[in-house]
Structures are given as structure tokens and as C-alpha cells.
CSV table of N, CA and C in Angstrom, one decimal:
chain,number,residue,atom,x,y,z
A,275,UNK,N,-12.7,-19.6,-23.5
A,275,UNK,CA,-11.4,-18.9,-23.7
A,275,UNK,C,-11.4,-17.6,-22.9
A,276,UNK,N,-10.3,-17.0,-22.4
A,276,UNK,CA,-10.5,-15.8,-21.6
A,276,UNK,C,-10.6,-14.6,-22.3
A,277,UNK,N,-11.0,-14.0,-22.3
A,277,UNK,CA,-10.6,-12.5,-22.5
A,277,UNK,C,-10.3,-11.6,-21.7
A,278,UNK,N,-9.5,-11.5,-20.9
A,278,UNK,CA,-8.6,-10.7,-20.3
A,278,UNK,C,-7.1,-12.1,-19.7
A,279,UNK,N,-6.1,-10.9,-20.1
A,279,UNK,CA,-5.0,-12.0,-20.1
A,279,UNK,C,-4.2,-10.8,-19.1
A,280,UNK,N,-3.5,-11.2,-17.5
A,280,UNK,CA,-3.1,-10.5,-17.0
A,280,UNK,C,-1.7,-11.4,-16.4
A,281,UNK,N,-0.6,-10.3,-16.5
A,281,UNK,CA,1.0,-10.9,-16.7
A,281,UNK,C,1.5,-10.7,-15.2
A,282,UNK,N,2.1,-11.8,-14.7
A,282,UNK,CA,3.1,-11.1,-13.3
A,282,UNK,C,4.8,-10.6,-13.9
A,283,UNK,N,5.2,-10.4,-12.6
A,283,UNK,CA,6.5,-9.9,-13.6
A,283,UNK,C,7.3,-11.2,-14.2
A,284,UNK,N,7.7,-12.3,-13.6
A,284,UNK,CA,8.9,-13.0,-14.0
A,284,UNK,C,8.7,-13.2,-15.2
A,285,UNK,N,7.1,-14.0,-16.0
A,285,UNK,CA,7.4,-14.0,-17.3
A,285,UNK,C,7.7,-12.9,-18.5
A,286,UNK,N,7.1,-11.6,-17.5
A,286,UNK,CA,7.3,-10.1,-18.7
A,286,UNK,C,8.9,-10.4,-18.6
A,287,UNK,N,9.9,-10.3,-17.8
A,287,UNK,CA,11.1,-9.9,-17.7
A,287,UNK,C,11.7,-11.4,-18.6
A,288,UNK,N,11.3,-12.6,-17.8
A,288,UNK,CA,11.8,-14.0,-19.0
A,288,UNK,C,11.8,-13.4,-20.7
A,289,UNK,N,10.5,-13.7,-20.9
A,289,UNK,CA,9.9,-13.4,-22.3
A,289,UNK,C,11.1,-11.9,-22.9
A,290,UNK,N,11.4,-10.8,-22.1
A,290,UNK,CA,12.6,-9.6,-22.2
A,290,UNK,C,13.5,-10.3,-22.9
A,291,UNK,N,14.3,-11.5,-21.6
A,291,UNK,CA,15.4,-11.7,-22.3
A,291,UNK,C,15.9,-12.6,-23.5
A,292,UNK,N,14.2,-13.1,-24.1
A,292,UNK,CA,14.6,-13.8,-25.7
A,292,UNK,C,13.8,-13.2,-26.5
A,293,UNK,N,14.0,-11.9,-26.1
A,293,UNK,CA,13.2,-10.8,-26.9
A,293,UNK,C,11.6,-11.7,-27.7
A,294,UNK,N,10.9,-12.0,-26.9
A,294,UNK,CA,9.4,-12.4,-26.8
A,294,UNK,C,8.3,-11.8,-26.5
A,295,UNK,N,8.5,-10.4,-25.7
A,295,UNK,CA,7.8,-9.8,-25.1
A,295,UNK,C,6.4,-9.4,-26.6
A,296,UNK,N,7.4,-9.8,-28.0
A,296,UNK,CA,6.2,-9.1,-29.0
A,296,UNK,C,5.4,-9.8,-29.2
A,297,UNK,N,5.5,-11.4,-28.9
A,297,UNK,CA,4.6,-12.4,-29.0
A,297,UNK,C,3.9,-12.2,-28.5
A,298,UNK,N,3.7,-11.9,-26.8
A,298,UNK,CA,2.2,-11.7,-26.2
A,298,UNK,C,1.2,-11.2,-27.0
A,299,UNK,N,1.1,-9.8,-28.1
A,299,UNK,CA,0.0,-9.3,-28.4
A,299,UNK,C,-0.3,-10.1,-29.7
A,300,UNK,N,0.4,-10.6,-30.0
A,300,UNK,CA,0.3,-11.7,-31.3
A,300,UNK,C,-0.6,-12.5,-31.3
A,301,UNK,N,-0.1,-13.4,-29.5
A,301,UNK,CA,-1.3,-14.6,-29.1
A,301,UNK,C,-2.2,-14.4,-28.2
A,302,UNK,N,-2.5,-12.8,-27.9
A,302,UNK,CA,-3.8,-12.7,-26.7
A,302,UNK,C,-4.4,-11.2,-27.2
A,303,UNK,N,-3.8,-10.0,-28.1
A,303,UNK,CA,-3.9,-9.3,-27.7
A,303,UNK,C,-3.1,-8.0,-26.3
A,304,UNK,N,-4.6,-7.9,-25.9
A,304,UNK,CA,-4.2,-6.5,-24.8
A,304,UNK,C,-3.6,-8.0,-23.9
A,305,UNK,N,-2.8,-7.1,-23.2
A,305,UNK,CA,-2.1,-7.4,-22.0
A,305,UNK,C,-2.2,-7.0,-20.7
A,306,UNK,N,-2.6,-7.2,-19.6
A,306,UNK,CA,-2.5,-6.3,-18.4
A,306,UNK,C,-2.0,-6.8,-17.1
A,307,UNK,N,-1.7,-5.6,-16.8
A,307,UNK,CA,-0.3,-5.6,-15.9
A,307,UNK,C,-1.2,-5.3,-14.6
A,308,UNK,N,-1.2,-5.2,-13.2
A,308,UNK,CA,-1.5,-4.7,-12.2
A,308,UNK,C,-0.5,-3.2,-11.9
A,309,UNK,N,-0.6,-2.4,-11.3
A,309,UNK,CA,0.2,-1.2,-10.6
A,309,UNK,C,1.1,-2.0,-10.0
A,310,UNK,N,0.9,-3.2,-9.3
A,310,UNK,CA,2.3,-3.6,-8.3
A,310,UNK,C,3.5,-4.1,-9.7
A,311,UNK,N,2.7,-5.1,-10.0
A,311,UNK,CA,3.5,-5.6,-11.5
A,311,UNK,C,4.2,-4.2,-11.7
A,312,UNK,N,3.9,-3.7,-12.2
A,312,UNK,CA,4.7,-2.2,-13.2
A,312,UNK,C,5.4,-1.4,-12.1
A,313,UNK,N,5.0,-1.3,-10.7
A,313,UNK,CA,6.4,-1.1,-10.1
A,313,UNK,C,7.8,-1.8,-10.1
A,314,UNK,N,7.6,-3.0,-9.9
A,314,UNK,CA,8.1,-4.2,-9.9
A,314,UNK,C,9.2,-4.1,-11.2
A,315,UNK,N,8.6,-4.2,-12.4
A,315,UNK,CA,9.4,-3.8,-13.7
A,315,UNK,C,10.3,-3.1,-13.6
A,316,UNK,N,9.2,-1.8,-13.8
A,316,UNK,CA,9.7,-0.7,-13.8
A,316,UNK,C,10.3,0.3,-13.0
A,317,UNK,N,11.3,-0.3,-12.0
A,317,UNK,CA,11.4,0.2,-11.1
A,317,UNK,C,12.6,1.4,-10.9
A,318,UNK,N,12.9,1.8,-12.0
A,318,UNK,CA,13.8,2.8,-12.4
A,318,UNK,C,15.5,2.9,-11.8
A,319,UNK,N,15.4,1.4,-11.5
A,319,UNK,CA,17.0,0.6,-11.2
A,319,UNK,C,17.6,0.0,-12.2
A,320,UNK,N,17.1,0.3,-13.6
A,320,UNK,CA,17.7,-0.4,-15.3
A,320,UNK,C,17.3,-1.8,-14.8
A,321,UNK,N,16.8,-2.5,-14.3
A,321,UNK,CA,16.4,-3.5,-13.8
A,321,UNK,C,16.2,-4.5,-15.6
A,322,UNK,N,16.8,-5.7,-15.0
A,322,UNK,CA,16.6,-6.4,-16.6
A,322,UNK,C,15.1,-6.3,-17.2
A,323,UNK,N,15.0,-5.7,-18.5
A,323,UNK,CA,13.8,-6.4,-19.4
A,323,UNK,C,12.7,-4.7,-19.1
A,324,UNK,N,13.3,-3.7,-18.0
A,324,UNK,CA,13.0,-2.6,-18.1
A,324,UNK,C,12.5,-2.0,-19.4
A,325,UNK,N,13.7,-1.5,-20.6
A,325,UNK,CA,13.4,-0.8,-21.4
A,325,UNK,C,12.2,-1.3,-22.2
A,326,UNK,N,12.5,-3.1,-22.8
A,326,UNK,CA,11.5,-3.9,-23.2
A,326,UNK,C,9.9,-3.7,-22.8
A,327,UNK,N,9.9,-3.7,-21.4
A,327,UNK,CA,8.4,-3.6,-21.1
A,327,UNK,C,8.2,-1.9,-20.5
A,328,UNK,N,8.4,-1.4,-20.7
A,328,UNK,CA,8.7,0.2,-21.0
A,328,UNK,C,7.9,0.3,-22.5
A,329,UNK,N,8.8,0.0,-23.1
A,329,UNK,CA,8.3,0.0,-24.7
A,329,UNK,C,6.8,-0.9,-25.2
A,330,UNK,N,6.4,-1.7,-24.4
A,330,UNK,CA,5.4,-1.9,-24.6
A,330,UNK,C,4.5,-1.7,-24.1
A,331,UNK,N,4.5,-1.0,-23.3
A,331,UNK,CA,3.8,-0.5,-22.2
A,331,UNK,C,3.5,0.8,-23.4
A,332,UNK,N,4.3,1.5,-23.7
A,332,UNK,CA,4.4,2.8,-24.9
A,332,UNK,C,3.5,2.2,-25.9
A,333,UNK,N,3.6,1.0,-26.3
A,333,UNK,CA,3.3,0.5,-28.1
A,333,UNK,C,1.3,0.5,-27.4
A,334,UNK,N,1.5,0.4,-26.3
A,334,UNK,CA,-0.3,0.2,-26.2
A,334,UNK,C,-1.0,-1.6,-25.4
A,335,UNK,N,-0.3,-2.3,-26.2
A,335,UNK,CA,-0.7,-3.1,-26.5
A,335,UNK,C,-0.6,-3.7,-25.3
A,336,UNK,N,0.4,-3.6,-24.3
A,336,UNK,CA,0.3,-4.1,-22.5
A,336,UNK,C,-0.2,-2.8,-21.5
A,337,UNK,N,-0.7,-2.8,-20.9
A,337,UNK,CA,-1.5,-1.7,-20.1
A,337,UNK,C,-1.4,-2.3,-18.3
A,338,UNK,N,-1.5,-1.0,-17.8
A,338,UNK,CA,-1.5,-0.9,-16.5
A,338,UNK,C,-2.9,-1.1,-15.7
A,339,UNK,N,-3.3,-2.0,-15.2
A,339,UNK,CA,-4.7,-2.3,-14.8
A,339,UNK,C,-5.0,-1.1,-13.1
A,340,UNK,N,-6.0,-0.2,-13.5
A,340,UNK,CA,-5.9,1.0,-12.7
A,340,UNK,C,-7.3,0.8,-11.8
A,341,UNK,N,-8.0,-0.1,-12.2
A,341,UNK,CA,-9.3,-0.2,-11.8
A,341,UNK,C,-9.2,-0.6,-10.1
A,342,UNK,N,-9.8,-0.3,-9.1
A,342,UNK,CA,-9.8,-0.8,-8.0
A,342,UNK,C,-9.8,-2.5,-7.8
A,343,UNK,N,-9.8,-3.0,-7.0
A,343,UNK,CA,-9.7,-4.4,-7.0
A,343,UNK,C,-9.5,-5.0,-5.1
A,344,UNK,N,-10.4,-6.0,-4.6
A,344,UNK,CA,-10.4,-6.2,-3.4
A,344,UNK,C,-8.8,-7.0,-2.7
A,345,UNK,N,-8.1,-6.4,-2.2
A,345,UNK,CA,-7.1,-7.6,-1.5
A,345,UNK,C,-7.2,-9.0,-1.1
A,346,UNK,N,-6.1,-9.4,-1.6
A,346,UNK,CA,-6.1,-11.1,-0.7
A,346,UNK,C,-6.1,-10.8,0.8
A,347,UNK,N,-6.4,-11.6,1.4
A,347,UNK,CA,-6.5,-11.8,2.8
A,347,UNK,C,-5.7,-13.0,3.2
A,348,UNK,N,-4.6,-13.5,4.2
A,348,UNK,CA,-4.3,-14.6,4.4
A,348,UNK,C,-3.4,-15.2,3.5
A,349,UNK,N,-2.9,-14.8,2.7
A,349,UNK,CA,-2.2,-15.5,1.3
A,349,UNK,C,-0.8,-14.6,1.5
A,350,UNK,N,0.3,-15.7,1.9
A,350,UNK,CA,1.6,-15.3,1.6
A,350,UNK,C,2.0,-15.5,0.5
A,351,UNK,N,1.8,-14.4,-0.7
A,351,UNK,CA,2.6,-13.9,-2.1
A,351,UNK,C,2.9,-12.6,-2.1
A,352,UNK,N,3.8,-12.6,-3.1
A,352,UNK,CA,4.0,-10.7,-3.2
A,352,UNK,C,3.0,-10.2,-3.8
A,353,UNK,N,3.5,-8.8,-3.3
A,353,UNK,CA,2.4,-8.0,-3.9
A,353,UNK,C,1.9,-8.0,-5.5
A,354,UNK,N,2.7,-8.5,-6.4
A,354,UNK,CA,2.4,-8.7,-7.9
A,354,UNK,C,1.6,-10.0,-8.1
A,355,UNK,N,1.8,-10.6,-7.4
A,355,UNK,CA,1.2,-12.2,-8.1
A,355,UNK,C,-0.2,-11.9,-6.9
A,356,UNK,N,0.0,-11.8,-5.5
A,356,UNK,CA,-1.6,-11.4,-5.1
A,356,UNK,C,-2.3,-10.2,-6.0
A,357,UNK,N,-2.0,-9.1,-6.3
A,357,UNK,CA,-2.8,-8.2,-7.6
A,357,UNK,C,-3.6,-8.8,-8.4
A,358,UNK,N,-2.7,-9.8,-9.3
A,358,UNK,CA,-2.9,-9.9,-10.3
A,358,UNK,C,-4.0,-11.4,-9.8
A,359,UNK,N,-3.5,-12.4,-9.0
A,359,UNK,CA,-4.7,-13.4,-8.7
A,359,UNK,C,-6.1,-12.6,-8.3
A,360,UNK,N,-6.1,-11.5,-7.5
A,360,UNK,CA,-7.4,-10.7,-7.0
A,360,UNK,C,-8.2,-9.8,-7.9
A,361,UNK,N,-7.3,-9.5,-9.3
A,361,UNK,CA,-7.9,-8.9,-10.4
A,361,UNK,C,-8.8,-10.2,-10.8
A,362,UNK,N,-8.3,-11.4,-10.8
A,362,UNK,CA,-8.7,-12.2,-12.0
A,362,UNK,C,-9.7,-13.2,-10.9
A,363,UNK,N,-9.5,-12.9,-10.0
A,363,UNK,CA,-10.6,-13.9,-9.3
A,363,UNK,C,-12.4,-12.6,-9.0
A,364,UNK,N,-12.4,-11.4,-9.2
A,364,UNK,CA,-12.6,-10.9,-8.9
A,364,UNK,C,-13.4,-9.9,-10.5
A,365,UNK,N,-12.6,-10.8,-11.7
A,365,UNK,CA,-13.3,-10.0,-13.1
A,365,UNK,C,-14.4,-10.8,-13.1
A,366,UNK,N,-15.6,-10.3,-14.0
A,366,UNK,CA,-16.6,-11.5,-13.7
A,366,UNK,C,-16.2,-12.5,-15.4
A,367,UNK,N,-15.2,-11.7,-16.2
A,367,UNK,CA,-15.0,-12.5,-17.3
A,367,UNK,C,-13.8,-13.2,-17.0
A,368,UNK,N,-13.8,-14.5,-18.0
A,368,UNK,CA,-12.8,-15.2,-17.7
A,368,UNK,C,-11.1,-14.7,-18.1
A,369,UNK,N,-10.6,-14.9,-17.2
A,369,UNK,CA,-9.0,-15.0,-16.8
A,369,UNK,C,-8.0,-15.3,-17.4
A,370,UNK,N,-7.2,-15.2,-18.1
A,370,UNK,CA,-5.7,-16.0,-18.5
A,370,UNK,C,-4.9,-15.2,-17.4
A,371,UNK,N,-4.4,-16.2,-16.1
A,371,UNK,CA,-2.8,-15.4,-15.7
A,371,UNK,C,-1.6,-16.0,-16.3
A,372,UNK,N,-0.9,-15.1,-16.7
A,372,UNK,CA,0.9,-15.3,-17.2
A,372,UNK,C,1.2,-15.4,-15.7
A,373,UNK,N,2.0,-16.6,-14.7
A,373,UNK,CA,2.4,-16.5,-13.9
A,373,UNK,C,3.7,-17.6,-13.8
A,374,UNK,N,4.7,-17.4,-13.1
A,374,UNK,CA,5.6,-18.7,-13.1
A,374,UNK,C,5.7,-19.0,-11.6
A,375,UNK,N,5.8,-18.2,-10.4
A,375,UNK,CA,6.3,-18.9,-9.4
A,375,UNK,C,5.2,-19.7,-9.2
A,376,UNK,N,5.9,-20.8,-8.3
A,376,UNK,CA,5.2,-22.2,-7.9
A,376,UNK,C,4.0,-21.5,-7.1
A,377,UNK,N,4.0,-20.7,-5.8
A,377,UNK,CA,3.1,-20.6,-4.7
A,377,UNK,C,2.0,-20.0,-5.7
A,378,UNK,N,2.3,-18.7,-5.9
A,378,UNK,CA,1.1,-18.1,-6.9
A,378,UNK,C,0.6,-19.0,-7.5
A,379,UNK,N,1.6,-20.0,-8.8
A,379,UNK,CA,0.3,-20.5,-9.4
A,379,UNK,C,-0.8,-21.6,-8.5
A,380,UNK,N,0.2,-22.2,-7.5
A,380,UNK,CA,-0.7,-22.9,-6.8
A,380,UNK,C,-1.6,-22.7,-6.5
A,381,UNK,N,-2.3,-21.3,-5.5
A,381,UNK,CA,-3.4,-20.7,-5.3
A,381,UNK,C,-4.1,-20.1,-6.5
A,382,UNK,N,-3.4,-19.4,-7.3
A,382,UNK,CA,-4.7,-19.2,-8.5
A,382,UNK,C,-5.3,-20.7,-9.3
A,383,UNK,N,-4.6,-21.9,-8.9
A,383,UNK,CA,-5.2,-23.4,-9.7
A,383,UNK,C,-6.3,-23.3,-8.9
A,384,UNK,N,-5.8,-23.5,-7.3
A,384,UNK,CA,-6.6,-23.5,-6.2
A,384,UNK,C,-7.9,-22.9,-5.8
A,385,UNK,N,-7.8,-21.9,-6.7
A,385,UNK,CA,-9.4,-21.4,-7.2
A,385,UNK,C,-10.0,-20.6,-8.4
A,386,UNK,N,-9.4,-22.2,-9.2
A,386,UNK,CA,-10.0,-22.1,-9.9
A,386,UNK,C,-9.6,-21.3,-11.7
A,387,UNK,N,-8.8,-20.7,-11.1
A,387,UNK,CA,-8.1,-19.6,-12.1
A,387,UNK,C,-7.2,-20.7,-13.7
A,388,UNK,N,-7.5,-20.2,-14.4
A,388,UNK,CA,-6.2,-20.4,-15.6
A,388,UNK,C,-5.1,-20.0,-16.0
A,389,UNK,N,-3.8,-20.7,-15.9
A,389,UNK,CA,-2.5,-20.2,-15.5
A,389,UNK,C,-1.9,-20.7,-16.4
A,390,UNK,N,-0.6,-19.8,-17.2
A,390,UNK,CA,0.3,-20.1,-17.7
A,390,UNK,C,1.6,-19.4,-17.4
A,391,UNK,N,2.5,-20.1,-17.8
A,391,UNK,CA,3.8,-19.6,-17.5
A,391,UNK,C,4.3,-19.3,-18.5
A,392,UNK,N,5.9,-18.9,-18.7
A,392,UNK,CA,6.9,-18.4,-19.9
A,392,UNK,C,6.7,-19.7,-20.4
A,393,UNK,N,7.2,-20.9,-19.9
A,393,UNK,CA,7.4,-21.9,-20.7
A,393,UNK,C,6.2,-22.2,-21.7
A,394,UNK,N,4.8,-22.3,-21.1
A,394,UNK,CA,3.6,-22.3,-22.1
A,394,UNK,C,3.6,-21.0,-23.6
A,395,UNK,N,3.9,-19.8,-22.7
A,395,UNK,CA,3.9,-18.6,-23.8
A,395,UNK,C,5.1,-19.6,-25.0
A,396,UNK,N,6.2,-19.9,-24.5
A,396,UNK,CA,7.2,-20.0,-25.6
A,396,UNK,C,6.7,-21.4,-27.0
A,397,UNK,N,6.1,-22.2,-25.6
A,397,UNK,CA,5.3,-23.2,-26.6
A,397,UNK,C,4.3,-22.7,-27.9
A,398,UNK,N,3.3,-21.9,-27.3
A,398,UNK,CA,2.6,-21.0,-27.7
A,398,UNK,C,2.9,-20.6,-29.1
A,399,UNK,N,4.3,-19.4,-28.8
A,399,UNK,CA,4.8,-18.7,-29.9
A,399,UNK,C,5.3,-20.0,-31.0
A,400,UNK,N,6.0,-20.8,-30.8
A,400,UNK,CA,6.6,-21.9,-31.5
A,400,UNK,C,4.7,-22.5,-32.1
A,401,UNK,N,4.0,-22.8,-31.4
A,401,UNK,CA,3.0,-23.8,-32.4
A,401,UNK,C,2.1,-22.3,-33.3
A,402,UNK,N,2.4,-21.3,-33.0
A,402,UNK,CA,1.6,-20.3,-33.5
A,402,UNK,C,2.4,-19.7,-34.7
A,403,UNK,N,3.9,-20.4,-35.2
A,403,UNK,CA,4.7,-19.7,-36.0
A,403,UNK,C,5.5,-18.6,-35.8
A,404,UNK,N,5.4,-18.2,-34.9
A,404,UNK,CA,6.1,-16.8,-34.4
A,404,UNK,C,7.5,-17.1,-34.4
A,405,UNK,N,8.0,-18.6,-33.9
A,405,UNK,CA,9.4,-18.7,-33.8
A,405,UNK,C,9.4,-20.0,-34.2
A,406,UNK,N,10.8,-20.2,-34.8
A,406,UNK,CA,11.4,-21.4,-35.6
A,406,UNK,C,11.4,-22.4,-34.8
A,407,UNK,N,12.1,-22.3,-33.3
A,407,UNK,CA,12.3,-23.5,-32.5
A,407,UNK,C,12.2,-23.0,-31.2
A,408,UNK,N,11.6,-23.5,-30.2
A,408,UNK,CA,11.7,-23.7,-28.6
A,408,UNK,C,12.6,-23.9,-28.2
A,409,UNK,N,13.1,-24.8,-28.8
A,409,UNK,CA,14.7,-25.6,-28.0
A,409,UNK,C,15.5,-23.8,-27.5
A,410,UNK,N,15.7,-23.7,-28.8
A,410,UNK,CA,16.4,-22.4,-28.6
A,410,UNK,C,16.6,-21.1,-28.2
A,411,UNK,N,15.0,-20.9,-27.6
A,411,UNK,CA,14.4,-19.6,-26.8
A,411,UNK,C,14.7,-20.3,-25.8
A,412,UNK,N,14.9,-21.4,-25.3
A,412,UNK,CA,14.7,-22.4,-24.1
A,412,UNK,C,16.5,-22.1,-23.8
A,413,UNK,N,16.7,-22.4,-24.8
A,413,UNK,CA,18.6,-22.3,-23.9
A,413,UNK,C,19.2,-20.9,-24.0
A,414,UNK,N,18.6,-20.0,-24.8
A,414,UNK,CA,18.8,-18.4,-24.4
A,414,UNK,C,18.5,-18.2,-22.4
A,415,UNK,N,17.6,-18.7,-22.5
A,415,UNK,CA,16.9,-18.6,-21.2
A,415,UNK,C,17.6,-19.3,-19.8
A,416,UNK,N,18.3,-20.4,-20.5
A,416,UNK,CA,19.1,-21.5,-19.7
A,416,UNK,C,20.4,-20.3,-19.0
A,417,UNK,N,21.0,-19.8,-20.3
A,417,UNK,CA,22.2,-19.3,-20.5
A,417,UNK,C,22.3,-17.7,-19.3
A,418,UNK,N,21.0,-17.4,-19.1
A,418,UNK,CA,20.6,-16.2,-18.3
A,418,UNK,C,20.8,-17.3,-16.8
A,419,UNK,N,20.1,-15.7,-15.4
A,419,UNK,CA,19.9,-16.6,-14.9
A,419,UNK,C,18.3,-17.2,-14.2
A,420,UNK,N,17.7,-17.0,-15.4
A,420,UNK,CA,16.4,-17.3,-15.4
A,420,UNK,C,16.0,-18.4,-15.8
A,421,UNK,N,15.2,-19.2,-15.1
A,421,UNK,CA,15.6,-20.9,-14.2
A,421,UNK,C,14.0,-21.1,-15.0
A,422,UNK,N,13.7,-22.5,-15.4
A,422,UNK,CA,12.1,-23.1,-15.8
A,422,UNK,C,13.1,-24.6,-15.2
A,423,UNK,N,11.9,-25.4,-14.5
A,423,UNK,CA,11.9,-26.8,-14.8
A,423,UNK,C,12.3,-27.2,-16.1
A,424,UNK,N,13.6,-28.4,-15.8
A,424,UNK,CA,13.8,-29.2,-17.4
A,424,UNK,C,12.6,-30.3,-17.8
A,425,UNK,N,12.0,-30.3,-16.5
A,425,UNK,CA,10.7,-31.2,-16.9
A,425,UNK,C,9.5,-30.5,-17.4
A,426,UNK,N,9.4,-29.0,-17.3
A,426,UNK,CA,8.8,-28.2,-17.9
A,426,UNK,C,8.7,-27.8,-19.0
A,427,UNK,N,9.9,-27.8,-19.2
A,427,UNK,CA,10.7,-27.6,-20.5
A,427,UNK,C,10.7,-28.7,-21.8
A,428,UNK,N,10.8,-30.0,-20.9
A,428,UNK,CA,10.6,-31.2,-21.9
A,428,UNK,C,9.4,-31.9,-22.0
A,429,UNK,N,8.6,-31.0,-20.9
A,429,UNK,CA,6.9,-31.3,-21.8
A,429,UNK,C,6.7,-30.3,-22.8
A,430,UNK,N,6.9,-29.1,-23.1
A,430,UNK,CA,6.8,-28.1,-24.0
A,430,UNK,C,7.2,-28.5,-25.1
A,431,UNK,N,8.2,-28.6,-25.2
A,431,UNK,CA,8.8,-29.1,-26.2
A,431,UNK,C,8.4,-30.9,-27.0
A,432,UNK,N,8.1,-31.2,-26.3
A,432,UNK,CA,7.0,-32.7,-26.8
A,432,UNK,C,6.0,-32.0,-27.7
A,433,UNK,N,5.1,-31.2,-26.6
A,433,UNK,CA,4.1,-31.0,-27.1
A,433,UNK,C,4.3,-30.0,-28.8
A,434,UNK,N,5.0,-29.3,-29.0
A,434,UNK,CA,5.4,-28.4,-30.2
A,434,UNK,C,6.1,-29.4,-31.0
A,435,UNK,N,6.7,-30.4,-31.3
A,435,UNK,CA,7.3,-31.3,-31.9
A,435,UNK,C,9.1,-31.4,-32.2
A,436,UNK,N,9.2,-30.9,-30.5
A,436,UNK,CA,10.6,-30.8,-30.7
A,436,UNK,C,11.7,-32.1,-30.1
């Protein structure tokens, strides 16, 4: 099991908009962000899901990872999803990344890393009790314009008994 769980932005901002963001400390604990991640958020443009992860960032319980850490080399991703793969390839303890885009997760599978997305967190909170139903964090999310696979979506929901 990991102990260290580190988030890129799209699912902090997803998780924002069906007000989820309180689940994370529920199902992992501490949370950590990279400096690129928390620019990214926080980028003082009101940017969606800002005040949310603002506020948790305040409550403690998500933190800014300040520690030095070596660069990717050769790897076309942004700056937030390379951070956060080079924190976690690079801890000597095991990993959980929160990540959703395709390329990222592809290279953190690609070595080796453990990856989940919003869609897994939402599963998560649903089999952990936190929330009544998936379906329905799932079409808050529909209704935004923040996009998951419906095939993603309809394994999640298998698996939680929906």
C-alpha cells in the first residue's frame, strides 16, 4: 500500500467541482501537491476549484511538496504531471499518483508507478461510504466541462454496485 499519495491538478480541480476534495483525507490521509501543481491551481486567475484547494491546502491536510527532486529528461508532459511522476519515481517509499491525463498516466504505468484517477477516487469515496451514489457525482461532472471516459465511468460504477 503506498504511503505517500501525490495529486496532479485535473483531479484536485474535478474532485472541486462535486465538492470531493474532503474525501481525499478521508481515504489517504496527507495529500501532496508538487510547487508546479499549486501554481497551476492556484494561480490567482479565480481559476475553477481555486478557493477549494486553497482551503485545503489551509485545513493541513493537502501540502505543498518542497523537497528537491531530480527532473524528467525527454518526457513530453507539463510541468505538474512530470513533478509529480519524478517525486514518486524518485521516493524510496511507495507511491499513489492521483493523475487523469492519458500521456502522464501512461509513463508513470510505464515505470512502474501506481496511478489513479478522479474516476477511481469517486469509486473509492462511494465503496468507503462517503457518498450515497457515483452515478451522481458522475453526472455533476458530466454537466461541467470536465470530461472522464463513459467507459471509465461504467467500469467504476460496476465495480461499486451501481
Amino acid at each position: 500500500m503506498a504511503r505517500i499519495v501525490i495529486a496532479d491538478a485535473s483531479p484536485l480541480i474535478g474532485l472541486s467541482i462535486v465538492k470531493g476534495l474532503e474525501w481525499l483525507p478521508a481515504l489517504f490521509g496527507e495529500v501532496w501537491i508538487p510547487g508546479e501543481v499549486c501554481r497551476e491551481v492556484l494561480s490567482g486567475k479565480r481559476a475553477r476549484g481555486e478557493p477549494e484547494i486553497q482551503a485545503a491546502l489551509d485545513a493541513g491536510w493537502l501540502r505543498i511538496w518542497d523537497q528537491p527532486f531530480p527532473a524528467l529528461k525527454g518526457i513530453d508532459l507539463d510541468e505538474g504531471e512530470s513533478a509529480c511522476i519524478s517525486i514518486a519515481l524518485h521516493h524510496p517509499d511507495p507511491v499513489l499518483l492521483i493523475m487523469d491525463e492519458r500521456a502522464g498516466r501512461a509513463v508513470a504505468m510505464e515505470n512502474g508507478l501506481q496511478v489513479i484517477g478522479t474516476a477511481a477516487v469517486i469509486g473509492r469515496a462511494k465503496s468507503s461510504g462517503l457518498i450515497p451514489a457515483a452515478r451522481q457525482v458522475f453526472e455533476v461532472l458530466h454537466q461541467s466541462d470536465f470530461r472522464i471516459s463513459p467507459a471509465v465511468i461504467k467500469t467504476v460504477l460496476a465495480r461499486v454496485g451501481e
